[in-house]
Coordinates of C-alpha atoms (C1' of nucleotides) in Angstrom, one line a residue:
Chain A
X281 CA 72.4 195.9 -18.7
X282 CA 72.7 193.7 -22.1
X283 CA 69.4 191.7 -22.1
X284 CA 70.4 187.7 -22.5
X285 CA 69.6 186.2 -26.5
X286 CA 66.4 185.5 -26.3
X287 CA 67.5 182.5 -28.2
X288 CA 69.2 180.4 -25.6
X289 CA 66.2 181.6 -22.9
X290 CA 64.7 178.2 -21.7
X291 CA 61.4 177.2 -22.8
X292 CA 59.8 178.1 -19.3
X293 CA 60.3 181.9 -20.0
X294 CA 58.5 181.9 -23.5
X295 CA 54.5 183.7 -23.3
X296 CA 53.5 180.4 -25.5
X297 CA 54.6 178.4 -23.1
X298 CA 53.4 180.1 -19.6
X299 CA 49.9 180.1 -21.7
X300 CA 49.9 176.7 -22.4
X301 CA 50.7 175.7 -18.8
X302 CA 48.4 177.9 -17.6
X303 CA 45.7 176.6 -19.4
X304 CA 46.5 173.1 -19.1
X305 CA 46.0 173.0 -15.1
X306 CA 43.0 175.5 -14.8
X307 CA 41.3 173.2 -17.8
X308 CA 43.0 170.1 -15.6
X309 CA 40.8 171.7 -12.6
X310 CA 37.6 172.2 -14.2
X311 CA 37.4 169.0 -16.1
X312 CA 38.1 167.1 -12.5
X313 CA 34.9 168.8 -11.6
X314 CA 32.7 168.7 -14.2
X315 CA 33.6 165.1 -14.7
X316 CA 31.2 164.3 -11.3
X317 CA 28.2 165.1 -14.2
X318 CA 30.5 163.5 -16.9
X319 CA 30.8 166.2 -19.2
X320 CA 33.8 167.3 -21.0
X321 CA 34.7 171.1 -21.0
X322 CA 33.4 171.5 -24.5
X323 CA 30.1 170.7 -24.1
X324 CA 29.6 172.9 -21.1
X325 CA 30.9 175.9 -23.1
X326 CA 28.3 174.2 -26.4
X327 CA 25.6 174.4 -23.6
X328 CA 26.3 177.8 -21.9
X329 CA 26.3 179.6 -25.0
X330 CA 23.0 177.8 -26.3
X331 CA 21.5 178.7 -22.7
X332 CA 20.4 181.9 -24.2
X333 CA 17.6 179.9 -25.8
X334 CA 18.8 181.6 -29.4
X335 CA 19.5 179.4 -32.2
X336 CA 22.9 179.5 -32.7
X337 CA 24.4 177.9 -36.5
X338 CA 27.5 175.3 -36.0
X339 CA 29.7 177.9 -37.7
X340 CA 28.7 180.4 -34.8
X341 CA 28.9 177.9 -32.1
X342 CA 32.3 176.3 -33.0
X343 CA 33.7 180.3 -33.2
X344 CA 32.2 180.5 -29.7
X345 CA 33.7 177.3 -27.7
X346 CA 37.2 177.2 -29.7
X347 CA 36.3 174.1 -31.5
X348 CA 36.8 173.3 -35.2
X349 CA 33.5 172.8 -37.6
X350 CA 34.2 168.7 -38.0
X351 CA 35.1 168.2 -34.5
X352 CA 32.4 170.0 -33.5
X353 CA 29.5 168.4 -35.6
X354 CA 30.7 165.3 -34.0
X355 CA 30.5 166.4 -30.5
X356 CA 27.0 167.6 -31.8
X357 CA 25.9 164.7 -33.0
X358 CA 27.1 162.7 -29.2
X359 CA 24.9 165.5 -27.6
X360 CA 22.2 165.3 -29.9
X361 CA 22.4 161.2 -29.1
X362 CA 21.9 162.7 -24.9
X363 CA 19.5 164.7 -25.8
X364 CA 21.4 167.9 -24.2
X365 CA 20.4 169.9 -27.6
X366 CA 18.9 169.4 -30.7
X367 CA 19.1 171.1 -34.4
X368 CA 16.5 172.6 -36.5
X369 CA 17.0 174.1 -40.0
X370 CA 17.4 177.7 -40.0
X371 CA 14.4 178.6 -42.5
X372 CA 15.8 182.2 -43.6
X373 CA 19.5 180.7 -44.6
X374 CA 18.8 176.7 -45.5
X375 CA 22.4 176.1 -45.4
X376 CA 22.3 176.9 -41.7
X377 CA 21.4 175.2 -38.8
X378 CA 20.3 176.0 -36.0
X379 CA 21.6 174.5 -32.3
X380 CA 19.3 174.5 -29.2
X381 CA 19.5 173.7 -26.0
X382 CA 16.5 171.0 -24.7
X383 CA 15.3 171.4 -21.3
X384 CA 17.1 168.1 -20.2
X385 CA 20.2 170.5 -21.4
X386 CA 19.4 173.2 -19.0
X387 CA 18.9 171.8 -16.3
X388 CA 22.7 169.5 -16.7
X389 CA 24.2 173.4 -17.4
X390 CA 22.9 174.6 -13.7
X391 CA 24.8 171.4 -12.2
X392 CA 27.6 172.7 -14.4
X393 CA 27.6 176.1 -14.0
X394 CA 27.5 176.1 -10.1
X395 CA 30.7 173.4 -10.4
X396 CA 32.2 176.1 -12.6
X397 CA 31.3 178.7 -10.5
X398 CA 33.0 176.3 -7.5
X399 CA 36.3 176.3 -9.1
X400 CA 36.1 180.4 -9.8
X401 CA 36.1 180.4 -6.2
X402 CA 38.4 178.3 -5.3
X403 CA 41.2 180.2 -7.7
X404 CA 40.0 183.6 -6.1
X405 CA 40.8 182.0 -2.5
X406 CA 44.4 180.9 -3.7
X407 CA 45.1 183.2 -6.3
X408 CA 43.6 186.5 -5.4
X409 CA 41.0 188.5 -6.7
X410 CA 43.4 191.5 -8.0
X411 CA 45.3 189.1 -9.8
X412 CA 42.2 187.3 -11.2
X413 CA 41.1 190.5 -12.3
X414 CA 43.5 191.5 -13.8
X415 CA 44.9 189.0 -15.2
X416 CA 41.9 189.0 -17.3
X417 CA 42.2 191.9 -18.3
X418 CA 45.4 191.4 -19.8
X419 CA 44.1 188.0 -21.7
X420 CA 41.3 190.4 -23.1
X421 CA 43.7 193.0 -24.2
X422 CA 46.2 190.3 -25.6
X423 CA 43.4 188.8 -27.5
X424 CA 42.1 191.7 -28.6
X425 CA 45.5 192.9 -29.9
X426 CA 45.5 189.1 -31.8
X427 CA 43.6 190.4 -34.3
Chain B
X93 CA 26.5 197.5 -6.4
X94 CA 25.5 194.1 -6.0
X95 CA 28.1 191.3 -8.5
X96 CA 25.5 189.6 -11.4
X97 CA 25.4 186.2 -10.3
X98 CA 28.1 184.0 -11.4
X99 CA 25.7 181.4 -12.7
X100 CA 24.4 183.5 -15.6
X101 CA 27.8 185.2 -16.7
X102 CA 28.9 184.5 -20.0
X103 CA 31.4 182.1 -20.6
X104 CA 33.5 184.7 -22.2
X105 CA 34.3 185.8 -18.5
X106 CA 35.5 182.8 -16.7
X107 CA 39.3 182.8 -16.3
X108 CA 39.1 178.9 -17.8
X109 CA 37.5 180.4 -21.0
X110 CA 40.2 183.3 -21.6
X111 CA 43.5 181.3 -21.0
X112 CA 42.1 178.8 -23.6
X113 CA 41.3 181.3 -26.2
X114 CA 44.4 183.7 -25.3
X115 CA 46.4 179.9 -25.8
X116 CA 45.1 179.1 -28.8
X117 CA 45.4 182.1 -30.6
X118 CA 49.1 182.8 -29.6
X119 CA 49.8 178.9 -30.6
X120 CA 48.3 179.2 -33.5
X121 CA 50.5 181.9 -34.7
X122 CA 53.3 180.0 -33.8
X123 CA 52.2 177.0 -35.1
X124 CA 52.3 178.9 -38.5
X125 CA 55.7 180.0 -38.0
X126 CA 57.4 176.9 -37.6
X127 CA 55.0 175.2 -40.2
X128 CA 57.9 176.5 -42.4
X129 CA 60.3 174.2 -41.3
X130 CA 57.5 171.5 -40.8
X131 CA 57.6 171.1 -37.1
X132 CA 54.7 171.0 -34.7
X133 CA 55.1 173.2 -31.5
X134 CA 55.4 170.5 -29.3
X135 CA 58.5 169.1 -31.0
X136 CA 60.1 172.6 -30.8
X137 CA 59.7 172.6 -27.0
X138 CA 61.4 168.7 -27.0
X139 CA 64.2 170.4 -29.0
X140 CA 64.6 173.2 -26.9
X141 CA 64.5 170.8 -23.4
X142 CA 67.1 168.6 -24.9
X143 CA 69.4 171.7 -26.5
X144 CA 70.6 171.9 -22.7
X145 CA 73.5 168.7 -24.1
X146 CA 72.1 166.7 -21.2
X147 CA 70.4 163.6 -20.8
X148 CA 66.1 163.9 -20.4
X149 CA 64.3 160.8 -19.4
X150 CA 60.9 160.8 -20.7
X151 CA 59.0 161.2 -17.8
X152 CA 61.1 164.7 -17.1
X153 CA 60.3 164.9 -20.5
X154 CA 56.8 164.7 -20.7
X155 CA 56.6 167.1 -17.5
X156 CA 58.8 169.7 -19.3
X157 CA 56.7 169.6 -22.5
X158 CA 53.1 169.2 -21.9
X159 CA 52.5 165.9 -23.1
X160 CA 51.4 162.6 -21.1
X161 CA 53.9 159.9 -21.6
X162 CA 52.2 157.6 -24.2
X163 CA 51.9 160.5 -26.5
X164 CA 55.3 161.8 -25.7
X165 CA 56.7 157.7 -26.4
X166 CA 54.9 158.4 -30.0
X167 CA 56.2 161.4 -30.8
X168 CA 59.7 161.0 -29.8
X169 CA 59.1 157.4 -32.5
X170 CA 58.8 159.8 -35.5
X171 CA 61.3 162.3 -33.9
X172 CA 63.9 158.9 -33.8
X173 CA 63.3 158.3 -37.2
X174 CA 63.7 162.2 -38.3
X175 CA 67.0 161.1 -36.7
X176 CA 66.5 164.7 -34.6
X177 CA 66.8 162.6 -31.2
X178 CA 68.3 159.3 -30.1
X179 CA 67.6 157.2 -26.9
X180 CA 69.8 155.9 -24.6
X181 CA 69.2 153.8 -21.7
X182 CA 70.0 155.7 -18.2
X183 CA 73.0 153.6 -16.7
X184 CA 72.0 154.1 -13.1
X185 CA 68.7 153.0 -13.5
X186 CA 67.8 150.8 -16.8
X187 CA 63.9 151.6 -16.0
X188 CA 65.2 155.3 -17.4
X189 CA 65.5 156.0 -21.0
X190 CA 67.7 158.8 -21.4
X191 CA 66.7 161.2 -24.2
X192 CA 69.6 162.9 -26.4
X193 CA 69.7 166.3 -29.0
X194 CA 71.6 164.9 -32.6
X195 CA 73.8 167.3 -34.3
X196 CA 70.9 167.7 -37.0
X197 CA 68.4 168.4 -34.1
X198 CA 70.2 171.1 -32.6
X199 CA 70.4 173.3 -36.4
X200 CA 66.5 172.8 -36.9
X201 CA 66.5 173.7 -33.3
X202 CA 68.1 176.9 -33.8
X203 CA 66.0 177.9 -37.2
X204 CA 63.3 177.1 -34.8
X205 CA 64.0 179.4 -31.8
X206 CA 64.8 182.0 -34.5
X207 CA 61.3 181.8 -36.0
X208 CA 60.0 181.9 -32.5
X209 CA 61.7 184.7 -31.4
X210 CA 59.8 186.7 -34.6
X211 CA 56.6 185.8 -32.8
X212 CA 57.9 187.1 -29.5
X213 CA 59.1 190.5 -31.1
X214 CA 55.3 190.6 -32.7
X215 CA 53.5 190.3 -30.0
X216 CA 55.9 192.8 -28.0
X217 CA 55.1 194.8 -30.8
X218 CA 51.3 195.2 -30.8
X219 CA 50.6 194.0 -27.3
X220 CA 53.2 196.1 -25.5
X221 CA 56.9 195.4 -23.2
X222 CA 55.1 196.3 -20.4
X223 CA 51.8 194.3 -20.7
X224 CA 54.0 191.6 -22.0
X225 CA 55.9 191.2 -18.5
X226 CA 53.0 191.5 -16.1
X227 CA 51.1 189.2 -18.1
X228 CA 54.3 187.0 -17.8
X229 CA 54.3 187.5 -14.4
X230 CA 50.5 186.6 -13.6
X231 CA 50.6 183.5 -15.7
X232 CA 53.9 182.4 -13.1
X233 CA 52.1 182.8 -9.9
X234 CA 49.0 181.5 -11.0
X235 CA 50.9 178.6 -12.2
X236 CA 52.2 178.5 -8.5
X237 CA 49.2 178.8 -6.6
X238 CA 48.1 176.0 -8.1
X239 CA 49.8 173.5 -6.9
Chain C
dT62 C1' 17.8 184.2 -65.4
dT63 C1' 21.6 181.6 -65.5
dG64 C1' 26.0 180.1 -64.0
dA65 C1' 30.0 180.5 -61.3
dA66 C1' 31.8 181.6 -56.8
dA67 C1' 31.1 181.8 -51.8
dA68 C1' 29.2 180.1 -47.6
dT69 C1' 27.7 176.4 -44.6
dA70 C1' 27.6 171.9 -42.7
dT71 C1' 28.8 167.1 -42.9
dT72 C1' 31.4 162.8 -44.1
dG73 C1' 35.3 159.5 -44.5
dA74 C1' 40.0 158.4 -44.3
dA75 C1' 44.2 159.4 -42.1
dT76 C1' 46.3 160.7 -38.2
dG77 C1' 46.9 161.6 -33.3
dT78 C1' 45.7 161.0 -28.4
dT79 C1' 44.3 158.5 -24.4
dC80 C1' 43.2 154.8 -21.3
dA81 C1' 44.3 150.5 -19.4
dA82 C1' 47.3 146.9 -19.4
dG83 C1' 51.9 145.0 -19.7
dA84 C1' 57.1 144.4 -19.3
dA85 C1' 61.2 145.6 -17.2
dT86 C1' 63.8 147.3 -13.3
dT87 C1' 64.4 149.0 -8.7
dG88 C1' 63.6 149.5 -3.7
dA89 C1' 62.7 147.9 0.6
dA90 C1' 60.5 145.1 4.1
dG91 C1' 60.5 140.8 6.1
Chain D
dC70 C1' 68.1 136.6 -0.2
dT71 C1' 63.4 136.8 -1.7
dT72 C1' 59.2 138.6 -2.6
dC73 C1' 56.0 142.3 -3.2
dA74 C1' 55.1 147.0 -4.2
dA75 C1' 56.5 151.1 -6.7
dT76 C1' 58.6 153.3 -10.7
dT77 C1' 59.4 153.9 -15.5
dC78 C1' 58.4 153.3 -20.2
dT79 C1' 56.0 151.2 -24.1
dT80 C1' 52.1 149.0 -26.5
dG81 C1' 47.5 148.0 -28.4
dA82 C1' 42.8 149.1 -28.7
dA83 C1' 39.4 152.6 -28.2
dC84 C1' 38.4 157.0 -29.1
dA85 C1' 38.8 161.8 -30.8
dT86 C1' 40.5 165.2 -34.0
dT87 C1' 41.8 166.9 -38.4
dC88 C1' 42.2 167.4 -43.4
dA89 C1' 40.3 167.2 -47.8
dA90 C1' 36.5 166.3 -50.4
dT91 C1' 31.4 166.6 -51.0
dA92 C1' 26.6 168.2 -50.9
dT93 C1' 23.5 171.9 -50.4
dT94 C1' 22.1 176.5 -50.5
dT95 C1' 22.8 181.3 -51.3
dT96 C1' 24.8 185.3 -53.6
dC97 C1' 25.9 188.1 -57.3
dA98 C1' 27.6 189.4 -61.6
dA99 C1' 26.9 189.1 -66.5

DNA sequence: TTGAAAATATTGAATGTTCAAGAATTGAAG
DNA sequence: CTTCAATTCTTGAACATTCAATATTTTCAA
């Protein structure tokens, strides 16, 4: 009944590890699609959380899509160039600024979101939906718990 | 009882979205564990692959550790010159490189899994044995089904 | 009210990753 | 056997990310 060392367990077998593999083909998936509209993953995430039509600052936005505040200025600035969104100084906190989505953006997200929304179904096909479900659950929980 | 459509759901609730932030959280915590012996995560996983005494070749390699061969070729480089690794070239088929744990490789190796095994305990800890395992198990056969 | 500390975003240099091409070897069909 | 395609790894150039430093604005205590 002795459990083995966890020491000598192969990588395989580590939560960091499963995670990381995890992610790495679903994100393989989804980038496969949303490259028909050439879009990295990033900048779908920047544009579904502007799709609110808020402002959103860059410190809010880079907490929201997992993205440091350098890298994500520079993504910014490519999107800016595309015209997908555009920034405005926030006039209550001038340090701030403010991200929005153009209209140009909005209507690239809907491509994106239905793309997304094609590979959601495709996992539940394969996958399941009781484990989808709850398998997010337990990534909730475990994130939650992170903190 | 009708499901909000997908379209409009926040991005907090796609599966894509919660395996990235679930992954970089949990790396990130281990990232800052075995910042004290100045490795990054992926060479840990290298280590632990090669800690098996047999010979890798870098495409098993790369496979194994999450990396795409150039970057793995790169980061085996500075892993050479740390003298943690050494090359040698397969005998059956001199296309192969064969990769190969040092002596000094396999001690960091050891502090390493030690300071990874912490993490695991810590999560076990706040997140739960039982949670741990099911998660565990999810993250497997979604690996599966996608291939 | 002033001045120091905190918060926010950007920049530039260093570093790392990726893509496409190249070099070496093997396999296999003619 | 020879040649052509496939496999394996590495390289160099283009590109992206990160760290540390900077500029600007706000906050707040003295």
């Amino acid at each position: 009944m002795a459990k083995p060392p966890k020491e000598n367990s192969p990588i395989t077998e580590h939560l960091a590890y499963l995670l990381a593999q995890a992610n790495r083909e679903i994100n393989r998936q989804l980038e496969l699609r949303l490259s028909k509209e050439g879009v990295p993953v990033e900048q779908w995430r920047i544009l579904k959380v502007l799709s609110d039509g808020n402002g959103h600052s860059m410190g809010e936005l880079a907490d929201a899509v997992l993205l440091n505040h350098p890298t994500l200025t520079k993504m910014i600035d490519r999107m800016v160039s595309d015209t997908l969104v555009y920034r405005v100084q926030d006039p209550n906190d001038r340090r701030k600024v403010l991200m929005f989505i153009s209209d140009r953006g909005k209507v690239l997200c809907r491509k994106l979101n239905s793309l997304a929304v094609d590979q959601e179904e495709h996992i539940l096909e394969s996958y399941g939906g009781k484990s989808t479900s709850e398998l997010k659950r337990l990534l909730e929980s475990l994130i939650d718990s992170s903190n």
